[in-house]
Protein backbone atom coordinates (compact mmCIF):
# COMPACT_ATOMS: atom_id res chain seq x y z
CA MET A 1 6.40 -19.67 51.40
CA GLN A 2 6.67 -20.04 47.60
CA SER A 3 9.95 -21.08 46.11
CA SER A 4 11.72 -18.79 43.56
CA VAL A 5 10.86 -21.32 40.85
CA SER A 6 7.15 -21.11 41.64
CA VAL A 7 7.26 -17.36 41.59
CA TYR A 8 9.01 -17.43 38.24
CA LEU A 9 6.37 -19.66 36.76
CA LEU A 10 3.62 -17.52 38.01
CA LEU A 11 5.20 -14.49 36.41
CA PHE A 12 5.22 -16.23 33.04
CA ILE A 13 1.53 -17.14 33.05
CA SER A 14 -0.32 -15.72 30.00
CA SER A 15 2.89 -14.62 28.33
CA VAL A 16 2.74 -13.99 24.60
CA SER A 17 5.54 -13.75 22.07
CA ALA A 18 6.86 -11.28 19.58
CA GLU A 19 9.70 -11.34 17.16
CA VAL A 20 11.81 -8.31 16.22
CA VAL A 21 12.73 -8.91 12.57
CA ALA A 22 14.59 -7.19 9.74
CA ASN A 23 11.31 -6.98 7.66
CA PHE A 24 7.82 -8.47 7.66
CA GLU A 25 8.68 -11.48 5.52
CA LEU A 26 7.62 -13.87 8.28
CA CYS A 27 4.20 -12.23 8.74
CA LYS A 28 3.43 -10.97 5.34
CA LYS A 29 0.15 -12.72 5.28
CA TYR A 30 -1.37 -9.92 7.27
CA PHE A 31 -0.82 -7.53 4.38
CA TYR A 32 -3.22 -7.91 1.44
CA LYS A 33 -1.47 -9.80 -1.37
CA ASP A 34 1.71 -9.64 0.72
CA HIS A 35 2.05 -5.94 -0.10
CA VAL A 36 3.83 -4.09 2.66
CA PRO A 37 3.36 -0.35 2.28
CA GLN A 38 6.40 1.80 1.63
CA TRP A 39 7.17 3.97 4.67
CA PRO A 40 9.66 6.78 5.28
CA ALA A 41 12.77 4.91 6.49
CA ALA A 42 14.15 5.71 9.94
CA ASN A 43 16.66 3.95 12.17
CA THR A 44 14.17 4.20 14.99
CA HIS A 45 11.62 2.02 13.18
CA ILE A 46 11.46 -1.66 14.32
CA HIS A 47 9.55 -4.45 12.53
CA ILE A 48 7.76 -6.79 14.92
CA CYS A 49 5.95 -9.98 13.96
CA GLN A 50 3.69 -10.54 16.95
CA VAL A 51 3.51 -14.20 17.97
CA ASN A 52 1.35 -16.09 20.44
CA ALA A 53 0.95 -19.82 21.04
CA ASN A 54 3.52 -20.59 18.30
CA SER A 55 1.66 -18.73 15.64
CA TYR A 56 2.03 -15.26 14.09
CA ARG A 57 -0.95 -13.05 14.92
CA PHE A 58 -0.27 -9.63 13.37
CA ALA A 59 2.48 -7.17 12.29
CA THR A 60 3.62 -3.92 13.92
CA LEU A 61 5.93 -1.18 12.72
CA TYR A 62 7.19 0.41 15.93
CA ASP A 63 8.86 3.76 16.63
CA THR A 64 11.42 3.39 19.47
CA ILE A 65 11.86 7.21 19.92
CA ASN A 66 8.21 8.16 20.20
CA ARG A 67 7.61 4.82 21.94
CA ILE A 68 4.31 4.17 20.03
CA PRO A 69 3.45 1.94 17.09
CA ILE A 70 3.45 3.54 13.64
CA TYR A 71 0.87 1.01 12.37
CA SER A 72 -0.37 -2.49 12.90
CA ALA A 73 -1.45 -4.83 10.08
CA TYR A 74 -3.91 -7.65 10.66
CA THR A 75 -6.99 -9.50 9.43
CA VAL A 76 -10.27 -9.29 11.30
CA GLU A 77 -11.22 -12.61 12.84
CA GLU A 78 -14.16 -14.08 14.77
CA ASN A 79 -14.10 -12.42 18.20
CA GLY A 80 -14.75 -13.89 21.54
CA LYS A 81 -14.58 -12.87 25.18
CA ILE A 82 -11.25 -13.37 26.98
CA SER A 83 -9.98 -12.68 30.46
CA ARG A 84 -7.86 -9.52 30.03
CA PRO A 85 -4.22 -10.39 30.40
CA ARG A 86 -1.58 -8.25 32.04
CA TRP A 87 0.16 -5.66 29.71
CA MET A 88 3.33 -6.99 28.07
CA VAL A 89 6.60 -5.47 26.90
CA GLU A 90 9.09 -6.66 24.24
CA PRO A 91 12.36 -8.15 25.64
CA GLN A 92 14.16 -7.79 22.29
CA LEU A 93 13.76 -4.03 22.46
CA VAL A 94 15.92 -4.16 25.54
CA ASP A 95 18.53 -6.63 24.21
CA GLN A 96 18.36 -8.37 20.75
CA ASN A 97 19.77 -11.48 22.35
CA TYR A 98 16.80 -11.93 24.74
CA GLU A 99 14.12 -14.44 23.90
CA LYS A 100 11.22 -13.76 21.54
CA GLU A 101 8.70 -14.30 24.34
CA MET A 102 6.78 -11.14 25.11
CA MET A 103 6.41 -10.89 28.84
CA THR A 104 5.24 -8.78 31.72
CA GLU A 105 7.59 -6.17 33.14
CA ASP A 106 7.81 -8.21 36.30
CA SER A 107 8.90 -11.25 34.30
CA LEU A 108 11.54 -9.37 32.39
CA LYS A 109 12.91 -7.78 35.54
CA TYR A 110 13.00 -11.12 37.38
CA LYS A 111 14.63 -13.17 34.62
CA HIS A 112 17.17 -10.66 33.24
CA LYS A 113 17.53 -8.31 36.23
CA VAL A 114 16.33 -5.44 33.98
CA GLU A 115 15.47 -2.17 35.80
CA PRO A 116 12.58 0.03 34.48
CA ASN A 117 14.97 2.81 33.21
CA VAL A 118 16.66 0.23 30.96
CA MET A 119 13.50 -1.61 30.11
CA GLY A 120 11.70 1.60 28.96
CA LYS A 121 14.57 3.11 26.96
CA ARG A 122 13.05 2.11 23.62
CA GLN A 123 9.46 1.29 24.56
CA ALA A 124 6.57 2.43 26.72
CA LEU A 125 5.96 0.93 30.07
CA ASP A 126 2.70 0.48 31.96
CA GLU A 127 3.74 3.05 34.56
CA ASP A 128 3.92 5.74 31.79
CA TYR A 129 0.19 5.44 31.50
CA LYS A 130 -0.46 4.99 35.21
CA LYS A 131 1.62 8.02 36.26
CA ALA A 132 0.69 10.31 33.42
CA PRO A 133 -0.44 13.75 34.72
CA GLU A 134 -3.27 13.70 32.21
CA LYS A 135 -4.98 10.34 31.82
CA TYR A 136 -5.12 8.55 28.57
CA ASP A 137 -6.55 5.20 27.53
CA ARG A 138 -4.20 2.50 26.37
CA GLY A 139 -5.59 2.66 22.87
CA HIS A 140 -5.25 -0.51 20.86
CA LEU A 141 -4.32 -0.14 17.22
CA ASN A 142 -5.21 -3.78 16.54
CA PRO A 143 -8.10 -4.29 18.96
CA ASP A 144 -8.79 -7.43 20.97
CA SER A 145 -12.39 -7.25 19.74
CA HIS A 146 -11.24 -8.26 16.25
CA HIS A 147 -9.86 -11.59 17.54
CA ALA A 148 -10.47 -14.47 19.87
CA ASP A 149 -8.48 -16.53 22.33
CA ASP A 150 -4.68 -16.47 21.78
CA ALA A 151 -4.88 -13.86 18.99
CA ALA A 152 -6.84 -11.51 21.25
CA LYS A 153 -4.38 -11.93 24.06
CA ALA A 154 -1.51 -11.05 21.72
CA THR A 155 -2.96 -7.55 21.23
CA TYR A 156 -2.17 -6.71 24.88
CA THR A 157 1.29 -5.61 24.20
CA LEU A 158 2.43 -1.98 24.73
CA THR A 159 4.00 -2.15 21.32
CA ASN A 160 0.43 -2.15 19.96
CA ILE A 161 -0.76 0.76 22.16
CA VAL A 162 -0.90 4.56 21.87
CA PRO A 163 -2.20 7.20 24.35
CA GLN A 164 -5.79 7.84 23.22
CA LYS A 165 -8.45 10.05 24.62
CA ASP A 166 -11.02 8.00 26.39
CA LYS A 167 -14.00 9.63 24.68
CA LEU A 168 -12.55 8.72 21.23
CA ASN A 169 -11.35 5.35 22.20
CA ARG A 170 -14.67 4.30 23.74
CA GLY A 171 -16.79 6.35 21.35
CA LYS A 172 -16.58 6.83 17.61
CA TRP A 173 -13.33 4.82 17.29
CA LYS A 174 -14.96 1.82 18.91
CA GLU A 175 -18.02 2.18 16.66
CA HIS A 176 -15.83 2.01 13.61
CA GLU A 177 -14.03 -1.07 15.05
CA ASP A 178 -17.48 -2.68 15.44
CA LYS A 179 -18.29 -1.81 11.81
CA LEU A 180 -15.17 -3.58 10.59
CA ARG A 181 -15.91 -6.58 12.73
CA LYS A 182 -19.44 -6.85 11.13
CA LEU A 183 -17.86 -6.64 7.65
CA SER A 184 -15.78 -9.71 8.44
CA ASN A 185 -18.78 -11.98 9.06
CA ASN A 186 -18.50 -13.46 5.53
CA ASN A 187 -15.33 -11.81 4.27
CA GLN A 188 -11.61 -11.67 4.98
CA VAL A 189 -10.95 -8.05 5.91
CA PHE A 190 -7.39 -6.73 5.84
CA VAL A 191 -6.72 -3.76 8.05
CA LEU A 192 -3.95 -1.23 8.47
CA VAL A 193 -4.39 1.04 11.48
CA GLY A 194 -1.96 3.67 12.68
CA ALA A 195 -1.19 6.87 14.49
CA ILE A 196 0.51 10.09 13.47
CA PRO A 197 2.75 11.34 16.23
CA SER A 198 2.66 14.91 17.42
CA SER A 199 5.64 17.26 17.23
CA ASP A 200 5.73 18.20 20.86
CA ASN A 201 2.94 16.57 22.88
CA TRP A 202 4.15 13.87 25.24
CA ILE A 203 3.27 11.99 28.36
CA LYS A 204 5.96 13.18 30.66
CA ILE A 205 7.20 11.43 33.81
CA ASN A 206 9.37 13.61 36.12
CA ASN A 207 9.42 16.17 33.32
CA GLU A 208 11.00 13.61 30.97
CA PRO A 209 9.16 12.94 27.63
CA ARG A 210 8.14 9.31 27.69
CA VAL A 211 5.38 8.51 25.24
CA ASN A 212 4.31 10.58 22.29
CA ILE A 213 0.66 11.51 22.17
CA PRO A 214 -0.57 11.20 18.56
CA ASP A 215 -2.29 14.06 16.82
CA TYR A 216 -4.30 11.72 14.57
CA MET A 217 -5.44 8.15 14.31
CA TRP A 218 -6.13 6.51 10.93
CA VAL A 219 -7.42 3.18 9.61
CA ALA A 220 -7.68 1.58 6.18
CA TYR A 221 -9.44 -1.64 5.15
CA CYS A 222 -9.70 -3.80 2.04
CA TYR A 223 -11.70 -6.97 1.31
CA PHE A 224 -13.52 -8.90 -1.44
CA ASP A 225 -17.21 -8.76 -0.79
CA ARG A 226 -18.56 -12.24 -1.66
CA GLU A 227 -22.13 -10.99 -1.76
CA SER A 228 -21.59 -8.27 -4.41
CA ASN A 229 -18.66 -10.05 -6.01
CA SER A 230 -16.52 -6.95 -5.87
CA PHE A 231 -13.69 -5.38 -3.89
CA LYS A 232 -14.54 -2.96 -1.13
CA SER A 233 -12.29 -0.59 0.70
CA GLY A 234 -12.26 2.61 2.80
CA GLY A 235 -10.51 4.67 5.26
CA ALA A 236 -11.10 6.93 8.35
CA THR A 237 -9.18 9.46 10.39
CA ALA A 238 -9.74 11.01 13.82
CA LYS A 239 -8.18 13.74 15.79
CA ASN A 240 -7.01 12.39 19.13
CA THR A 241 -8.60 15.43 20.85
CA GLU A 242 -12.18 14.91 19.89
CA ASN A 243 -14.84 12.15 19.62
CA LYS A 244 -15.32 12.49 15.84
CA LEU A 245 -14.44 10.15 13.05
CA TYR A 246 -14.12 11.04 9.38
CA GLU A 247 -14.79 8.30 6.88
CA CYS A 248 -13.47 8.53 3.38
CA SER A 249 -12.21 6.65 0.38
CA LEU A 250 -8.92 4.80 0.43
CA ARG A 251 -7.46 7.32 -2.10
CA ASP A 252 -8.43 10.19 0.12
CA LEU A 253 -6.79 8.56 3.11
CA GLN A 254 -3.65 8.06 1.02
CA GLU A 255 -3.61 11.83 0.29
CA PHE A 256 -4.05 12.53 3.97
CA LEU A 257 -1.08 10.37 4.89
CA GLN A 258 1.01 11.95 2.14
CA GLU A 259 0.28 15.34 3.61
CA HIS A 260 1.04 14.50 7.17
CA ILE A 261 3.77 11.78 6.78
CA GLN A 262 4.93 11.98 3.14
CA GLN A 263 6.60 9.32 1.02
CA VAL A 264 4.04 6.78 1.98
CA GLY A 265 3.35 4.21 -0.78
CA GLN A 266 0.20 2.31 -1.55
CA LEU A 267 -1.47 0.94 1.51
CA PHE A 268 -2.85 -2.09 -0.30
CA HIS A 269 -1.97 -3.97 -3.42
CA GLU A 270 -3.31 -2.08 -6.46
CA ASP A 271 -5.13 0.25 -4.12
CA CYS A 272 -7.54 -2.70 -3.38
CA TYR A 273 -8.76 -2.21 -6.94
CA GLU A 274 -10.60 0.97 -5.91
CA LYS A 275 -12.18 2.73 -8.84
CA LYS A 276 -10.89 6.18 -9.59
CA SER A 277 -14.39 7.58 -9.25
CA ALA A 278 -14.74 6.11 -5.77
CA GLY A 279 -14.89 8.48 -2.92
CA PRO A 280 -17.17 10.67 -0.84
CA SER A 281 -19.82 12.90 -2.35
CA GLY A 282 -18.91 16.51 -2.89
CA ALA A 283 -16.33 17.61 -5.58
CA GLY A 284 -13.01 18.66 -4.15
CA ILE A 285 -13.92 17.63 -0.58
CA ASN A 286 -11.62 15.30 1.29
CA PRO A 287 -13.22 14.40 4.60
CA CYS A 288 -10.12 12.56 5.63
CA ASN A 289 -8.11 15.83 5.56
CA ILE A 290 -9.32 17.03 8.91
């Protein structure tokens, strides 16, 4: 029979870390030129610098009421295959005095005697997705395919996940993720990827709203293309109900976010130096405005 110490150690295998912080000062490097976009302020928004193996891996702005991330910021890295870790939760969203180590729900329950109703008060739990009446993928904002090793494992936190329709998650959305990964072969690509929550669409457990199901997904990228010696940028949006993706200019995406969120500042420093004439063909057409 295993000792309690042995069980405890097994529960902590493959744990990652995250740090709830006042702002993104500690992980600004994941924002182009350290520029953090202005976002409508809310007491329910939490800044998280995601850490694994003693290194910061990406940044997440998290909504503790909707229990989904607002956006994640990262740079695309060389990817590699990993053994998929267990889904993690954030201890500091339960109690600010708990350690920075992101851990499994079993680990958190064992160490701090935290029950699921307390653990899930300000964040989604794995059972929310397992028990949902209608099945949704655990859709990564920052995907594991854009990283390798410890950085890829760090993406398996439920603070980086939204309910996403499987056809979109495994279809056009994945195709766009693959496109960004290819762009990073010779370039450092900065990415902001987020979700726009719905007004009244939720994963409900026992008739209780648990996790907001976003209406839209969006993604923006910025990089300096060494081959052409110029800055490149772009954006894309998708409805969470269909397997379609609408690519557009960064400025058009900015307009889309202003319409649906409002008071959103520049996504990247100096708009990633995007020319005013940049954008999709067709006067007056904004393909991001789906």
